[in-house]
C-alpha cells in the first residue's frame, strides 16, 4: 500500500528531546516485539528446534531493533552535541532504558525462585542466584543457572541485547558521532562482510544469546546499528519510498515465517537468506518506514505499539520460563497447551502496558526531573 504523498508531519507526541516520532517506525518496532514474543512462547516448548518453529526466523527481530536503534539515536542526538556532553548523553540513555532492565531483573529472580512448576530443576546455590541477580541489575552476563538453556543473562534472557545497546550507545558517544559519512560507510561495509561470513559459516544468526556463543553478540550488533545510523545521515539522498505500516508489518511477518532453508552444494542457504534480511531487507524497511504515514487510526496504533514494544520485549521472558516448566510438568492436550500459550501472549501484552504506566513512566519521570532537569518539560 502506498502511503501519503507527503512526509509524516510532526505531531505533539515527541521524543525526550522534543522531536516528533517516526510513527511507522515506532509501529514496526511494536510489530517486531509482538512477533519475537510469539516466537519465544511457541519456541520454548520445542526447545527452539528450527524445523518445529512457526516463526523460525523471528529472532532476527533483534537485528531489526539494532538497526532501528542506530537510526533513532542519530535522529535524536546527532544535532545536540554542541549543548550535550558524553556524560549527559549516557545519563539520558540510562534513564530511558534502565528502569525496565531493573524490572526484568526482579521478575527474573521471582520466576526463578518461586516458579510453582519448576520442581527440582532450578536448584542453585543462593550465592550463584544472588550473583545472577546483581548481574541482571547491571545488564551483565552471569554464570549459567540450571534450567536456563545456557543463556548469558539467565534471569532474563533478552537482556543480552540491552548490554549490546549500551555498548552501541557508548561507541556512538565516544567515536561514531564524530565520523563523517565516508568513514561510517567504511565501517558498515566491514561489519557487513563479518556479518555475512558469520551467517554463511553458522547457517543462521542464531548466536550471541548464550555464554558459549557470546562472541556473536557484537557481530550481530555492529552492522545493523551502523547501517541505521548511516541511513539517518543519508536520509535526504535516498529514495523517498512510502509504504504503509500494514504492508511493512506483513513483510516482517513473511520474512520471519519463511521456511528454514537447507544446505545445497556446500552453501548454507538459510544463512544466506537471513543475511539478505539483515543486510538488505531491514535497511530497506527503515528507508520506507521513515517516509511513510497513514490515517489517524494507524498513527495512534503505531504510537501505542511503539510505546509497548520495549516493556513487552524486556518483561515477557520470565513468564515464558514459567510456561516452559508448566509444559514439562503438566503436559495437557495440544489444544490446552495452545490455549495457555494464547492466554500467556495476551497477558504479556497487558503486563507490558501496566509496566509502562506504573513503573517505567513514573520512574523515568522522577529520574529525568532529578538527573536531567533541563529535559523535564519534554517528559
Coordinates of C-alpha atoms in Angstrom, one line a residue:
X1 CA 0.0 0.0 0.0
X2 CA 1.4 3.4 -0.9
X3 CA 1.2 6.0 1.9
X4 CA 0.6 9.7 1.8
X5 CA 2.4 11.7 -0.9
X6 CA 3.9 13.8 1.9
X7 CA 6.4 13.0 4.6
X8 CA 5.0 12.4 8.0
X9 CA 4.1 15.6 9.7
X10 CA 5.4 16.3 13.2
X11 CA 2.9 15.5 16.0
X12 CA 2.5 16.6 19.6
X13 CA 3.9 13.2 20.6
X14 CA 7.6 13.8 20.9
X15 CA 10.8 12.2 21.9
X16 CA 12.6 13.1 25.1
X17 CA 14.4 15.9 23.3
X18 CA 11.3 17.3 21.8
X19 CA 11.4 15.8 18.3
X20 CA 8.5 14.2 16.5
X21 CA 8.4 10.4 16.4
X22 CA 8.5 8.5 13.1
X23 CA 5.2 6.8 13.7
X24 CA 5.5 3.9 11.2
X25 CA 9.0 3.0 12.6
X26 CA 7.5 3.1 16.1
X27 CA 4.8 0.8 14.9
X28 CA 7.2 -1.6 13.2
X29 CA 9.2 -1.8 16.5
X30 CA 5.9 -3.0 18.1
X31 CA 5.3 -5.5 15.3
X32 CA 8.8 -7.0 15.7
X33 CA 8.3 -7.2 19.5
X34 CA 5.0 -9.0 19.1
X35 CA 6.5 -11.4 16.7
X36 CA 9.5 -12.2 18.9
X37 CA 7.3 -12.8 21.9
X38 CA 5.2 -15.2 19.9
X39 CA 8.4 -16.9 18.7
X40 CA 9.6 -17.3 22.3
X41 CA 6.3 -18.7 23.7
X42 CA 6.0 -21.2 20.9
X43 CA 9.7 -21.9 20.5
X44 CA 10.5 -22.7 24.1
X45 CA 8.1 -25.6 24.1
X46 CA 10.1 -27.3 21.3
X47 CA 13.5 -26.1 22.6
X48 CA 13.7 -23.8 19.6
X49 CA 14.2 -26.7 17.1
X50 CA 14.2 -24.9 13.8
X51 CA 12.0 -27.3 11.8
X52 CA 9.3 -27.1 14.5
X53 CA 9.1 -23.4 14.8
X54 CA 6.2 -21.4 13.4
X55 CA 8.3 -18.3 13.0
X56 CA 11.8 -19.8 12.6
X57 CA 13.5 -16.5 11.7
X58 CA 11.8 -14.3 14.2
X59 CA 14.9 -13.9 16.4
X60 CA 16.1 -11.6 13.6
X61 CA 13.8 -9.1 15.3
X62 CA 16.8 -8.4 17.5
X63 CA 18.8 -7.3 14.4
X64 CA 15.9 -5.1 13.3
X65 CA 15.8 -3.5 16.7
X66 CA 19.6 -2.7 16.5
X67 CA 19.0 -1.0 13.1
X68 CA 16.1 1.0 14.4
X69 CA 18.3 2.0 17.4
X70 CA 21.1 3.3 15.2
X71 CA 18.6 5.4 13.1
X72 CA 16.8 6.7 16.2
X73 CA 19.9 7.6 18.1
X74 CA 21.2 9.5 15.2
X75 CA 17.9 11.3 14.8
X76 CA 17.6 12.2 18.4
X77 CA 21.2 13.2 19.2
X78 CA 23.3 14.0 16.2
X79 CA 22.5 17.7 16.3
X80 CA 22.7 18.1 20.0
X81 CA 26.4 17.7 20.7
X82 CA 27.0 21.4 20.9
X83 CA 24.9 21.5 24.1
X84 CA 25.4 18.0 25.4
X85 CA 28.3 16.1 27.0
X86 CA 29.1 12.4 26.8
X87 CA 28.0 12.1 30.4
X88 CA 24.7 13.8 29.7
X89 CA 24.0 11.5 26.7
X90 CA 24.8 8.4 28.7
X91 CA 22.6 9.6 31.5
X92 CA 19.7 10.1 29.1
X93 CA 20.1 6.6 27.7
X94 CA 20.3 5.1 31.2
X95 CA 17.1 7.0 32.2
X96 CA 15.4 5.8 29.0
X97 CA 16.4 2.1 29.2
X98 CA 17.4 1.0 32.7
X99 CA 14.2 1.2 34.8
X100 CA 12.8 -1.7 32.7
X101 CA 16.1 -3.6 32.9
X102 CA 15.6 -3.4 36.7
X103 CA 12.0 -4.6 36.5
X104 CA 13.1 -7.5 34.2
X105 CA 15.8 -8.5 36.7
X106 CA 13.2 -8.6 39.6
X107 CA 10.8 -10.6 37.5
X108 CA 13.5 -13.0 36.5
X109 CA 14.5 -13.5 40.1
X110 CA 11.0 -14.1 41.3
X111 CA 10.3 -16.5 38.4
X112 CA 13.5 -18.5 39.2
X113 CA 12.8 -18.8 43.0
X114 CA 9.0 -19.0 43.1
X115 CA 8.1 -20.9 39.9
X116 CA 5.5 -23.5 41.1
X117 CA 6.2 -25.8 38.1
X118 CA 10.0 -25.9 38.3
X119 CA 10.2 -28.9 40.6
X120 CA 13.9 -29.6 41.4
X121 CA 15.2 -28.3 38.1
X122 CA 16.1 -24.9 39.3
X123 CA 18.1 -25.8 42.4
X124 CA 21.1 -23.5 42.6
X125 CA 23.1 -22.1 45.4
X126 CA 22.0 -18.8 47.0
X127 CA 25.3 -17.3 46.1
X128 CA 25.0 -18.2 42.4
X129 CA 21.5 -16.8 42.2
X130 CA 22.5 -13.6 44.0
X131 CA 25.4 -13.1 41.6
X132 CA 23.0 -13.6 38.7
X133 CA 20.6 -11.0 40.1
X134 CA 23.3 -8.4 40.6
X135 CA 24.5 -9.1 37.1
X136 CA 20.9 -8.7 35.8
X137 CA 20.5 -5.4 37.6
X138 CA 23.6 -4.2 35.7
X139 CA 22.5 -5.9 32.4
X140 CA 25.7 -8.0 32.5
X141 CA 26.2 -11.7 31.8
X142 CA 26.4 -14.2 34.6
X143 CA 27.3 -17.8 35.3
X144 CA 24.9 -20.3 33.9
X145 CA 21.9 -21.3 36.1
X146 CA 20.2 -24.7 36.0
X147 CA 17.2 -24.9 33.6
X148 CA 18.1 -21.7 31.8
X149 CA 19.3 -23.2 28.5
X150 CA 22.8 -21.7 28.7
X151 CA 21.5 -18.1 28.5
X152 CA 24.2 -15.5 29.2
X153 CA 21.6 -13.5 31.2
X154 CA 19.9 -16.4 32.9
X155 CA 17.3 -14.5 34.9
X156 CA 16.0 -12.6 31.8
X157 CA 17.5 -13.9 28.6
X158 CA 16.6 -10.9 26.3
X159 CA 18.7 -8.6 28.4
X160 CA 21.7 -9.7 26.4
X161 CA 20.5 -7.3 23.7
X162 CA 20.4 -4.4 26.2
X163 CA 24.0 -4.9 27.1
X164 CA 24.7 -4.6 23.3
X165 CA 22.5 -1.5 23.2
X166 CA 24.6 0.1 25.9
X167 CA 27.8 -0.8 24.1
X168 CA 26.4 0.7 20.9
X169 CA 25.5 3.9 22.8
X170 CA 28.9 4.2 24.3
X171 CA 30.5 3.7 20.9
X172 CA 28.3 6.3 19.4
X173 CA 29.1 8.9 22.1
X174 CA 32.9 8.3 22.0
X175 CA 33.5 7.6 18.3
X176 CA 30.6 7.2 15.9
X177 CA 29.1 10.6 16.3
X178 CA 32.4 12.2 15.1
X179 CA 32.7 10.1 11.9
X180 CA 31.7 11.5 8.6
X181 CA 29.6 9.5 6.1
X182 CA 32.6 8.1 4.3
X183 CA 34.2 6.6 7.4
X184 CA 30.8 5.4 8.7
X185 CA 30.2 3.7 5.3
X186 CA 33.6 2.0 5.5
X187 CA 32.8 0.7 9.0
X188 CA 29.4 -0.5 7.9
X189 CA 31.0 -2.3 4.9
X190 CA 33.5 -4.1 7.1
X191 CA 30.7 -5.1 9.6
X192 CA 28.6 -6.3 6.6
X193 CA 31.4 -8.6 5.5
X194 CA 31.8 -10.0 9.0
X195 CA 28.1 -10.4 9.4
X196 CA 27.7 -12.3 6.1
X197 CA 30.7 -14.5 6.9
X198 CA 29.1 -15.4 10.2
X199 CA 25.7 -16.2 8.7
X200 CA 27.3 -18.4 6.0
X201 CA 29.5 -20.2 8.5
X202 CA 26.8 -20.9 11.1
X203 CA 23.9 -21.1 8.7
X204 CA 22.0 -18.5 10.7
X205 CA 22.3 -15.6 13.0
X206 CA 21.3 -17.7 16.0
X207 CA 24.2 -16.5 18.1
X208 CA 25.1 -14.0 20.8
X209 CA 22.5 -15.0 23.3
X210 CA 24.4 -17.6 25.3
X211 CA 27.6 -17.9 27.3
X212 CA 29.0 -20.3 24.6
X213 CA 28.3 -18.0 21.7
X214 CA 28.6 -14.6 23.3
X215 CA 31.2 -13.6 20.7
X216 CA 28.3 -13.4 18.3
X217 CA 26.5 -10.6 20.2
X218 CA 28.8 -7.7 18.9
X219 CA 28.8 -9.3 15.5
X220 CA 25.0 -9.0 15.3
X221 CA 25.1 -5.5 16.8
X222 CA 27.7 -3.9 14.6
X223 CA 26.2 -3.8 11.1
X224 CA 22.5 -3.1 12.0
X225 CA 23.4 -0.2 14.3
X226 CA 25.9 1.3 11.9
X227 CA 23.6 1.0 8.9
X228 CA 20.8 2.5 10.9
X229 CA 22.9 5.5 11.8
X230 CA 24.2 5.8 8.3
X231 CA 20.7 5.7 6.8
X232 CA 19.7 8.5 9.1
X233 CA 22.8 10.6 8.0
X234 CA 21.9 9.8 4.3
X235 CA 18.2 10.3 4.6
X236 CA 18.0 13.2 2.2
X237 CA 19.9 11.4 -0.5
X238 CA 17.9 8.2 -0.5
X239 CA 14.7 7.3 -2.4
X240 CA 11.6 8.5 -0.7
X241 CA 9.8 5.2 -0.5
X242 CA 6.4 5.4 1.1
X243 CA 5.0 2.1 2.1
X244 CA 2.5 2.0 4.9
X245 CA 2.6 0.4 8.3
X246 CA 0.4 -2.6 7.5
X247 CA 2.4 -3.7 4.3
X248 CA 5.7 -3.3 6.1
X249 CA 4.4 -5.3 9.1
X250 CA 3.2 -8.1 6.7
X251 CA 6.7 -8.0 5.2
X252 CA 8.2 -8.7 8.6
X253 CA 5.8 -11.5 9.2
X254 CA 6.6 -13.1 5.9
X255 CA 10.3 -12.7 6.4
X256 CA 10.1 -14.3 9.9
X257 CA 7.7 -17.1 8.8
X258 CA 9.8 -18.3 5.8
X259 CA 10.9 -21.9 6.0
X260 CA 14.3 -23.0 7.2
X261 CA 16.4 -23.4 4.1
X262 CA 18.8 -26.4 3.5
X263 CA 22.4 -26.5 2.6
X264 CA 23.0 -27.0 -1.1
X265 CA 26.4 -27.5 -2.7
X266 CA 28.2 -26.5 0.4
X267 CA 26.3 -23.3 0.7
X268 CA 24.1 -22.8 3.8
X269 CA 21.1 -21.2 2.1
X270 CA 19.5 -20.5 5.5
X271 CA 22.4 -18.3 6.5
X272 CA 22.3 -16.6 3.0
X273 CA 18.6 -15.9 3.4
X274 CA 19.0 -14.4 6.9
X275 CA 21.9 -12.3 5.7
X276 CA 19.6 -11.0 3.0
X277 CA 17.1 -10.0 5.7
X278 CA 19.7 -8.3 7.9
X279 CA 21.9 -6.7 5.2
X280 CA 19.3 -5.7 2.7
X281 CA 15.7 -6.1 3.7
X282 CA 15.8 -4.4 7.2
X283 CA 17.6 -1.3 5.9
X284 CA 15.1 -1.1 3.0
X285 CA 12.2 -1.2 5.6
X286 CA 13.9 1.6 7.5
X287 CA 14.1 3.7 4.4
X288 CA 10.4 3.1 3.5
X289 CA 9.2 3.4 7.1
X290 CA 10.7 6.8 7.8
X291 CA 8.8 8.4 4.9
X292 CA 5.5 6.6 5.4
X293 CA 2.4 7.9 7.1
X294 CA -1.2 6.8 7.3
X295 CA -4.6 7.5 8.8
X296 CA -5.1 9.0 12.2
X297 CA -6.2 5.5 13.4
X298 CA -3.0 4.0 12.0
X299 CA -0.8 6.7 13.6
X300 CA -2.4 6.0 17.0
X301 CA -1.9 2.3 16.6
X302 CA 1.7 2.8 15.7
X303 CA 2.3 5.1 18.7
X304 CA 0.7 2.5 21.1
X305 CA 2.7 -0.3 19.6
X306 CA 5.9 1.7 19.8
X307 CA 5.3 2.6 23.5
X308 CA 4.6 -1.0 24.4
X309 CA 7.4 -2.6 22.4
X310 CA 10.3 -2.1 24.8
X311 CA 8.4 -3.1 28.0
X312 CA 6.9 -6.1 26.2
X313 CA 10.3 -7.2 25.0
X314 CA 12.2 -6.9 28.3
X315 CA 9.5 -8.2 30.7
X316 CA 7.9 -11.2 28.9
X317 CA 10.6 -13.8 29.2
X318 CA 10.4 -14.5 33.0
X319 CA 6.7 -15.6 32.3
X320 CA 7.9 -17.7 29.4
X321 CA 10.2 -19.6 31.7
X322 CA 7.2 -20.5 33.9
X323 CA 5.2 -21.6 30.9
X324 CA 8.2 -23.8 29.8
X325 CA 8.1 -25.5 33.2
X326 CA 4.4 -25.9 33.1
X327 CA 4.6 -27.6 29.8
X328 CA 7.2 -30.1 31.2
X329 CA 5.4 -30.8 34.5
X330 CA 1.8 -30.8 33.4
X331 CA 1.5 -31.6 29.7
X332 CA -2.0 -31.4 28.6
X333 CA -3.7 -31.9 25.2
X334 CA -2.3 -29.9 22.3
X335 CA -5.4 -27.7 22.4
X336 CA -4.9 -26.9 26.1
X337 CA -1.2 -26.0 25.5
X338 CA -2.2 -23.7 22.7
X339 CA -4.9 -22.2 24.8
X340 CA -2.5 -21.4 27.7
X341 CA 0.0 -20.1 25.2
X342 CA -2.6 -17.6 23.8
X343 CA -3.5 -16.5 27.3
X344 CA 0.1 -16.0 28.1
X345 CA 0.6 -14.0 25.0
X346 CA -2.3 -11.7 25.9
X347 CA -1.1 -11.5 29.5
X348 CA 2.4 -10.4 28.5
X349 CA 0.9 -7.5 26.4
X350 CA -1.3 -6.4 29.3
X351 CA 1.6 -6.7 31.7
X352 CA 3.7 -4.6 29.4
X353 CA 1.0 -1.9 29.4
X354 CA 0.9 -2.0 33.2
X355 CA 4.7 -1.8 33.5
X356 CA 4.8 1.1 31.2
X357 CA 2.1 3.0 33.1
X358 CA 3.0 2.2 36.7
X359 CA 6.7 1.5 36.6
X360 CA 8.6 2.9 33.6
X361 CA 6.9 6.2 33.1
X362 CA 6.9 7.4 36.8
X363 CA 10.5 6.2 37.4
X364 CA 11.8 7.8 34.2
X365 CA 9.9 11.0 35.1
X366 CA 11.5 11.1 38.6
X367 CA 15.0 10.4 37.3
X368 CA 14.6 12.9 34.5
X369 CA 13.5 15.6 36.9
X370 CA 16.5 15.0 39.2
X371 CA 19.2 14.0 36.8
X372 CA 18.1 15.8 33.6
X373 CA 16.2 18.9 34.8
X374 CA 16.7 20.7 31.6
X375 CA 14.7 18.0 29.8
X376 CA 11.8 17.8 32.3
X377 CA 9.5 19.8 30.1
X378 CA 9.7 17.1 27.5
X379 CA 8.6 14.2 29.7

